Amino acid sequence: MSRPLNPRYTFPEFIVGRSNEAAYTAASAAAVAPGRLYNPILITGGTGLGKTHLAHAVTAESVIRPGRRAELVTADDFLRLLSQGVAAGDPTAALGAMREADLLVIDDVHVLDRHGAAQDALASLAAHAVATEHQLLLTSDDASGSDMLAKRLVGHFRSAHVATLGAPDWAHRVAILHAKAKTLGIVLPPSVAHHLAAQCEGSVRELEGSITRLQAVAALDGSSLSLALARRALPTKQRAGAVSSGAQAVQEAVAAEWGVSPAALVGEGRTRALAEPRRIGMLLCRDLLALSIREIGAAFGDRDSSTVLSALERARSDLARDSAMADRVARLRELLAVTAPSPR
């Protein structure tokens, strides 16, 4: 009955960041000690953020443990088995294997939203799992409140836990891209990773699709992966604030290092306490993200090109003569987990 496991969907292949750490931790706990810490567990989030990956990973981690029985089904599987049981006159018998599993994972339970009998059967399974310390882990889409059924269900149990998967931030997206490139056996230049991370802000699936598509274009052209190829092969998203996601990551890191607020960096203040980190932020956006002068100006409070050019020149001059500042900027580059490409 259990679904075949995707060999790529394992815990080591799941790239952890701030947006998914809570869900990863809960799933890991379920695999190591089912029914002990959180039960049931609901992992909720949008499409392509890793719900199914974690569902397969926790199951894969469980089945390799001696004497452990794990079952992974989708909500559609659940409905089909329940219907077969009803037709045979014994709906509970069809779900017997699920009741006996040490770990039961049901993917996409939001599908059950309009199936009253299935909801009752799921509630019965949940109660049985908690009573017998068998682990139940559910995943649900959170679009338009479609996860409310699952949240109502787990809300009945004091030991329940809800973990939400959010969209990855810029640094997390860069890490995901490099991990995907590694699995494909390709070298992804930092400038290309930064460009893709700025363009693909939605889901992990979209990120991985972008690098696969870029690899295909490079193979057809007989060319190497480069920023120029990425800009040509993948459509650029036009939106207010230009490439705000990557710039925001840089601004937050610089603001923390200099002890100012990110909002102040893009504001009108011209004191040295603000002008210096603002120049460094612009420089990092140029070097790390390969943003154009116009994009940098837009990201820093709609400043004009001459202001940006002057700031970049001053920042490079400051770094050349001030070793302490150069060390601070080097730490920022490391914090952002990138190696800067050569300035254009």
GROMACS .gro file of C-alpha atoms in nm:
model
  344
    1MET     CA    1   0.000   0.000   0.000
    2SER     CA    2   0.280   0.240   0.088
    3ARG     CA    3   0.396   0.471  -0.189
    4PRO     CA    4   0.735   0.410  -0.355
    5LEU     CA    5   0.991   0.646  -0.206
    6ASN     CA    6   1.170   0.903  -0.418
    7PRO     CA    7   1.543   0.838  -0.363
    8ARG     CA    8   1.617   1.212  -0.396
    9TYR     CA    9   1.381   1.304  -0.115
   10THR     CA   10   1.600   1.236   0.188
   11PHE     CA   11   1.701   1.442   0.490
   12PRO     CA   12   2.060   1.498   0.365
   13GLU     CA   13   1.921   1.637   0.037
   14PHE     CA   14   1.687   1.879   0.217
   15ILE     CA   15   1.855   2.220   0.235
   16VAL     CA   16   1.766   2.377   0.568
   17GLY     CA   17   1.711   2.752   0.612
   18ARG     CA   18   1.513   2.984   0.836
   19SER     CA   19   1.194   2.926   0.638
   20ASN     CA   20   1.188   2.547   0.682
   21GLU     CA   21   1.397   2.472   0.992
   22ALA     CA   22   1.098   2.415   1.220
   23ALA     CA   23   0.938   2.168   0.979
   24TYR     CA   24   1.269   1.987   0.927
   25THR     CA   25   1.322   1.957   1.302
   26ALA     CA   26   0.972   1.820   1.361
   27ALA     CA   27   1.005   1.566   1.079
   28SER     CA   28   1.347   1.455   1.206
   29ALA     CA   29   1.205   1.403   1.554
   30ALA     CA   30   0.925   1.190   1.410
   31ALA     CA   31   1.178   0.971   1.230
   32VAL     CA   32   1.408   0.924   1.529
   33ALA     CA   33   1.145   0.875   1.800
   34PRO     CA   34   0.798   0.829   1.649
   35GLY     CA   35   0.512   0.927   1.877
   36ARG     CA   36   0.737   1.055   2.154
   37LEU     CA   37   0.768   1.431   2.108
   38TYR     CA   38   0.498   1.568   1.877
   39ASN     CA   39   0.193   1.373   1.769
   40PRO     CA   40   0.025   1.431   1.532
   41ILE     CA   41   0.254   1.657   1.328
   42LEU     CA   42   0.114   1.882   1.056
   43ILE     CA   43   0.352   2.032   0.800
   44THR     CA   44   0.182   2.303   0.601
   45GLY     CA   45   0.301   2.531   0.323
   46GLY     CA   46   0.262   2.639  -0.036
   47THR     CA   47   0.329   2.438  -0.348
   48GLY     CA   48   0.688   2.340  -0.417
   49LEU     CA   49   0.833   2.428  -0.076
   50GLY     CA   50   0.925   2.077   0.041
   51LYS     CA   51   0.623   1.914   0.204
   52THR     CA   52   0.641   1.599  -0.007
   53HIS     CA   53   1.020   1.594   0.027
   54LEU     CA   54   0.989   1.579   0.406
   55ALA     CA   55   0.708   1.323   0.383
   56HIS     CA   56   0.935   1.090   0.185
   57ALA     CA   57   1.241   1.170   0.397
   58VAL     CA   58   1.080   1.083   0.730
   59THR     CA   59   0.944   0.760   0.582
   60ALA     CA   60   1.280   0.665   0.430
   61GLU     CA   61   1.457   0.731   0.759
   62SER     CA   62   1.206   0.513   0.945
   63VAL     CA   63   1.203   0.208   0.718
   64ILE     CA   64   1.579   0.156   0.755
   65ARG     CA   65   1.541   0.108   1.130
   66PRO     CA   66   1.501  -0.257   1.238
   67GLY     CA   67   1.150  -0.352   1.343
   68ARG     CA   68   1.005  -0.018   1.236
   69ARG     CA   69   0.700  -0.018   1.008
   70ALA     CA   70   0.628   0.298   0.812
   71GLU     CA   71   0.351   0.378   0.565
   72LEU     CA   72   0.340   0.671   0.322
   73VAL     CA   73   0.014   0.740   0.140
   74THR     CA   74  -0.147   1.036  -0.030
   75ALA     CA   75  -0.491   1.167   0.058
   76ASP     CA   76  -0.614   1.021  -0.272
   77ASP     CA   77  -0.482   0.679  -0.164
   78PHE     CA   78  -0.663   0.724   0.165
   79LEU     CA   79  -0.991   0.803  -0.010
   80ARG     CA   80  -0.957   0.508  -0.246
   81LEU     CA   81  -0.888   0.259   0.034
   82LEU     CA   82  -1.176   0.395   0.238
   83SER     CA   83  -1.412   0.365  -0.060
   84GLN     CA   84  -1.301   0.007  -0.118
   85GLY     CA   85  -1.370  -0.071   0.247
   86VAL     CA   86  -1.715   0.085   0.228
   87ALA     CA   87  -1.793  -0.118  -0.084
   88ALA     CA   88  -1.679  -0.435   0.095
   89GLY     CA   89  -1.891  -0.351   0.398
   90ASP     CA   90  -1.597  -0.295   0.635
   91PRO     CA   91  -1.437   0.048   0.595
   92THR     CA   92  -1.210   0.015   0.900
   93ALA     CA   93  -1.048  -0.305   0.770
   94ALA     CA   94  -0.918  -0.123   0.464
   95LEU     CA   95  -0.727   0.111   0.692
   96GLY     CA   96  -0.586  -0.167   0.909
   97ALA     CA   97  -0.231  -0.138   0.778
   98MET     CA   98  -0.233   0.233   0.857
   99ARG     CA   99  -0.342   0.169   1.215
  100GLU     CA  100  -0.061  -0.083   1.265
  101ALA     CA  101   0.217   0.136   1.128
  102ASP     CA  102   0.470   0.281   1.372
  103LEU     CA  103   0.481   0.583   1.144
  104LEU     CA  104   0.196   0.687   0.915
  105VAL     CA  105   0.250   0.975   0.674
  106ILE     CA  106  -0.043   1.115   0.475
  107ASP     CA  107   0.050   1.368   0.208
  108ASP     CA  108  -0.186   1.645   0.091
  109VAL     CA  109  -0.465   1.597   0.346
  110HIS     CA  110  -0.631   1.918   0.228
  111VAL     CA  111  -0.780   1.696  -0.045
  112LEU     CA  112  -1.009   1.553   0.224
  113ASP     CA  113  -1.166   1.892   0.295
  114ARG     CA  114  -1.502   1.803   0.134
  115HIS     CA  115  -1.516   1.436   0.231
  116GLY     CA  116  -1.695   1.405   0.563
  117ALA     CA  117  -1.657   1.028   0.601
  118ALA     CA  118  -1.286   1.050   0.524
  119GLN     CA  119  -1.244   1.324   0.784
  120ASP     CA  120  -1.409   1.104   1.045
  121ALA     CA  121  -1.183   0.813   0.951
  122LEU     CA  122  -0.877   1.036   0.971
  123ALA     CA  123  -0.980   1.165   1.313
  124SER     CA  124  -1.017   0.806   1.431
  125LEU     CA  125  -0.670   0.723   1.298
  126ALA     CA  126  -0.523   1.024   1.474
  127ALA     CA  127  -0.681   0.929   1.806
  128HIS     CA  128  -0.551   0.573   1.769
  129ALA     CA  129  -0.201   0.696   1.682
  130VAL     CA  130  -0.183   0.920   1.988
  131ALA     CA  131  -0.321   0.650   2.219
  132THR     CA  132  -0.074   0.387   2.096
  133GLU     CA  133   0.223   0.626   2.053
  134HIS     CA  134   0.231   0.555   1.682
  135GLN     CA  135   0.342   0.860   1.488
  136LEU     CA  136   0.105   1.040   1.250
  137LEU     CA  137   0.250   1.305   1.019
  138LEU     CA  138   0.030   1.502   0.781
  139THR     CA  139   0.112   1.751   0.509
  140SER     CA  140  -0.130   2.009   0.377
  141ASP     CA  141  -0.138   2.296   0.130
  142ASP     CA  142  -0.194   2.629   0.302
  143ALA     CA  143  -0.334   2.810  -0.004
  144SER     CA  144  -0.656   3.001   0.064
  145GLY     CA  145  -0.703   2.840   0.403
  146SER     CA  146  -0.715   2.487   0.261
  147ASP     CA  147  -0.515   2.362   0.561
  148MET     CA  148  -0.795   2.445   0.807
  149LEU     CA  149  -0.923   2.086   0.814
  150ALA     CA  150  -0.585   1.954   0.922
  151LYS     CA  151  -0.536   2.235   1.174
  152ARG     CA  152  -0.875   2.161   1.331
  153LEU     CA  153  -0.782   1.795   1.351
  154VAL     CA  154  -0.446   1.838   1.521
  155GLY     CA  155  -0.593   2.106   1.746
  156HIS     CA  156  -0.773   1.832   1.941
  157PHE     CA  157  -0.444   1.687   2.071
  158ARG     CA  158  -0.220   1.853   2.329
  159SER     CA  159   0.085   1.677   2.184
  160ALA     CA  160   0.017   1.804   1.831
  161HIS     CA  161   0.256   2.031   1.647
  162VAL     CA  162   0.207   2.251   1.339
  163ALA     CA  163   0.513   2.356   1.137
  164THR     CA  164   0.488   2.589   0.841
  165LEU     CA  165   0.717   2.588   0.538
  166GLY     CA  166   0.778   2.938   0.407
  167ALA     CA  167   0.941   3.063   0.090
  168PRO     CA  168   1.323   3.058   0.112
  169ASP     CA  169   1.503   3.390   0.154
  170TRP     CA  170   1.778   3.502  -0.085
  171ALA     CA  171   2.071   3.336   0.095
  172HIS     CA  172   1.871   3.015   0.129
  173ARG     CA  173   1.786   3.020  -0.241
  174VAL     CA  174   2.154   3.055  -0.330
  175ALA     CA  175   2.235   2.752  -0.111
  176ILE     CA  176   1.958   2.549  -0.276
  177LEU     CA  177   2.089   2.637  -0.622
  178HIS     CA  178   2.443   2.531  -0.536
  179ALA     CA  179   2.315   2.204  -0.387
  180LYS     CA  180   2.112   2.131  -0.701
  181ALA     CA  181   2.413   2.211  -0.919
  182LYS     CA  182   2.621   1.967  -0.716
  183THR     CA  183   2.370   1.687  -0.771
  184LEU     CA  184   2.378   1.762  -1.145
  185GLY     CA  185   2.757   1.754  -1.143
  186ILE     CA  186   2.798   2.110  -1.269
  187VAL     CA  187   2.990   2.411  -1.143
  188LEU     CA  188   2.760   2.707  -1.086
  189PRO     CA  189   2.940   3.044  -1.087
  190PRO     CA  190   2.838   3.263  -0.790
  191SER     CA  191   2.714   3.540  -1.020
  192VAL     CA  192   2.478   3.296  -1.193
  193ALA     CA  193   2.348   3.164  -0.861
  194HIS     CA  194   2.282   3.519  -0.742
  195HIS     CA  195   2.097   3.607  -1.060
  196LEU     CA  196   1.877   3.296  -1.046
  197ALA     CA  197   1.806   3.351  -0.676
  198ALA     CA  198   1.693   3.706  -0.749
  199GLN     CA  199   1.465   3.592  -1.032
  200CYS     CA  200   1.306   3.286  -0.868
  201GLU     CA  201   1.146   3.392  -0.543
  202GLY     CA  202   0.857   3.148  -0.523
  203SER     CA  203   0.941   2.787  -0.456
  204VAL     CA  204   1.222   2.535  -0.436
  205ARG     CA  205   1.072   2.362  -0.736
  206GLU     CA  206   1.097   2.683  -0.939
  207LEU     CA  207   1.460   2.728  -0.834
  208GLU     CA  208   1.559   2.376  -0.930
  209GLY     CA  209   1.372   2.408  -1.257
  210SER     CA  210   1.563   2.724  -1.345
  211ILE     CA  211   1.903   2.560  -1.312
  212THR     CA  212   1.790   2.251  -1.504
  213ARG     CA  213   1.658   2.473  -1.781
  214LEU     CA  214   1.978   2.676  -1.788
  215GLN     CA  215   2.186   2.360  -1.808
  216ALA     CA  216   1.981   2.244  -2.107
  217VAL     CA  217   2.030   2.576  -2.288
  218ALA     CA  218   2.404   2.565  -2.223
  219ALA     CA  219   2.422   2.211  -2.361
  220LEU     CA  220   2.233   2.308  -2.676
  221ASP     CA  221   2.452   2.614  -2.729
  222GLY     CA  222   2.771   2.434  -2.643
  223SER     CA  223   2.850   2.715  -2.400
  224SER     CA  224   2.949   2.730  -2.035
  225LEU     CA  225   2.723   2.854  -1.758
  226SER     CA  226   2.766   3.229  -1.729
  227LEU     CA  227   2.577   3.534  -1.613
  228ALA     CA  228   2.531   3.644  -1.974
  229LEU     CA  229   2.376   3.307  -2.062
  230ALA     CA  230   2.147   3.318  -1.758
  231ARG     CA  231   2.024   3.664  -1.850
  232ARG     CA  232   1.960   3.557  -2.207
  233ALA     CA  233   1.806   3.216  -2.137
  234LEU     CA  234   1.580   3.304  -1.845
  235PRO     CA  235   1.325   3.586  -1.853
  236THR     CA  236   1.391   3.871  -1.614
  237LYS     CA  237   1.114   3.954  -1.370
  238GLN     CA  238   1.025   4.322  -1.378
  239ARG     CA  239   0.885   4.451  -1.052
  240ALA     CA  240   0.895   4.752  -0.824
  241GLY     CA  241   1.215   4.783  -0.631
  242ALA     CA  242   1.413   4.593  -0.898
  243VAL     CA  243   1.600   4.296  -0.753
  244SER     CA  244   1.487   4.372  -0.400
  245SER     CA  245   1.522   4.022  -0.259
  246GLY     CA  246   1.898   3.993  -0.304
  247ALA     CA  247   1.956   4.358  -0.217
  248GLN     CA  248   1.751   4.317   0.100
  249ALA     CA  249   1.972   4.030   0.215
  250VAL     CA  250   2.281   4.246   0.165
  251GLN     CA  251   2.122   4.546   0.337
  252GLU     CA  252   2.023   4.339   0.641
  253ALA     CA  253   2.375   4.197   0.677
  254VAL     CA  254   2.542   4.538   0.638
  255ALA     CA  255   2.296   4.704   0.876
  256ALA     CA  256   2.364   4.442   1.143
  257GLU     CA  257   2.742   4.481   1.105
  258TRP     CA  258   2.728   4.863   1.133
  259GLY     CA  259   2.456   4.874   1.398
  260VAL     CA  260   2.199   5.066   1.196
  261SER     CA  261   1.858   4.975   1.059
  262PRO     CA  262   1.806   4.849   0.702
  263ALA     CA  263   1.547   5.124   0.657
  264ALA     CA  264   1.809   5.387   0.739
  265LEU     CA  265   2.037   5.255   0.465
  266VAL     CA  266   1.777   5.337   0.202
  267GLY     CA  267   1.665   5.659   0.368
  268GLU     CA  268   1.773   6.019   0.321
  269GLY     CA  269   2.022   6.038   0.609
  270ARG     CA  270   2.371   6.152   0.506
  271THR     CA  271   2.565   6.122   0.829
  272ARG     CA  272   2.888   5.923   0.821
  273ALA     CA  273   2.724   5.656   1.038
  274LEU     CA  274   2.481   5.592   0.751
  275ALA     CA  275   2.677   5.693   0.443
  276GLU     CA  276   2.961   5.449   0.506
  277PRO     CA  277   2.750   5.130   0.541
  278ARG     CA  278   2.528   5.249   0.256
  279ARG     CA  279   2.831   5.266   0.026
  280ILE     CA  280   2.943   4.920   0.138
  281GLY     CA  281   2.594   4.783   0.075
  282MET     CA  282   2.597   4.926  -0.276
  283LEU     CA  283   2.940   4.775  -0.339
  284LEU     CA  284   2.831   4.431  -0.222
  285CYS     CA  285   2.520   4.448  -0.439
  286ARG     CA  286   2.745   4.529  -0.734
  287ASP     CA  287   3.004   4.262  -0.661
  288LEU     CA  288   2.793   3.980  -0.520
  289LEU     CA  289   2.466   4.023  -0.708
  290ALA     CA  290   2.602   4.175  -1.030
  291LEU     CA  291   2.326   4.436  -1.015
  292SER     CA  292   2.331   4.721  -1.264
  293ILE     CA  293   2.393   5.078  -1.148
  294ARG     CA  294   2.024   5.154  -1.202
  295GLU     CA  295   1.915   4.847  -1.002
  296ILE     CA  296   2.139   4.946  -0.713
  297GLY     CA  297   2.000   5.298  -0.714
  298ALA     CA  298   1.644   5.164  -0.708
  299ALA     CA  299   1.725   4.928  -0.420
  300PHE     CA  300   1.877   5.211  -0.215
  301GLY     CA  301   1.596   5.461  -0.209
  302ASP     CA  302   1.578   5.542  -0.582
  303ARG     CA  303   1.916   5.717  -0.587
  304ASP     CA  304   2.042   5.835  -0.924
  305SER     CA  305   2.323   5.671  -1.119
  306SER     CA  306   2.581   5.940  -1.048
  307THR     CA  307   2.526   5.897  -0.674
  308VAL     CA  308   2.570   5.521  -0.701
  309LEU     CA  309   2.885   5.550  -0.913
  310SER     CA  310   3.035   5.795  -0.668
  311ALA     CA  311   2.948   5.567  -0.375
  312LEU     CA  312   3.108   5.265  -0.544
  313GLU     CA  313   3.427   5.456  -0.617
  314ARG     CA  314   3.448   5.585  -0.260
  315ALA     CA  315   3.380   5.238  -0.116
  316ARG     CA  316   3.659   5.077  -0.318
  317SER     CA  317   3.897   5.354  -0.214
  318ASP     CA  318   3.806   5.310   0.153
  319LEU     CA  319   3.863   4.935   0.139
  320ALA     CA  320   4.202   4.979  -0.026
  321ARG     CA  321   4.333   5.203   0.253
  322ASP     CA  322   4.142   5.074   0.557
  323SER     CA  323   4.235   4.716   0.647
  324ALA     CA  324   3.991   4.704   0.938
  325MET     CA  325   3.702   4.793   0.710
  326ALA     CA  326   3.826   4.542   0.454
  327ASP     CA  327   3.813   4.273   0.723
  328ARG     CA  328   3.456   4.369   0.811
  329VAL     CA  329   3.350   4.346   0.447
  330ALA     CA  330   3.527   4.010   0.413
  331ARG     CA  331   3.320   3.882   0.704
  332LEU     CA  332   3.006   4.003   0.533
  333ARG     CA  333   3.096   3.817   0.215
  334GLU     CA  334   3.142   3.503   0.422
  335LEU     CA  335   2.816   3.564   0.608
  336LEU     CA  336   2.633   3.583   0.277
  337ALA     CA  337   2.791   3.248   0.187
  338VAL     CA  338   2.925   3.365  -0.145
  339THR     CA  339   3.251   3.440  -0.319
  340ALA     CA  340   3.221   3.761  -0.512
  341PRO     CA  341   3.277   3.752  -0.888
  342SER     CA  342   3.523   4.001  -1.035
  343PRO     CA  343   3.373   4.352  -1.053
  344ARG     CA  344   3.239   4.438  -1.395
   0.00000   0.00000   0.00000
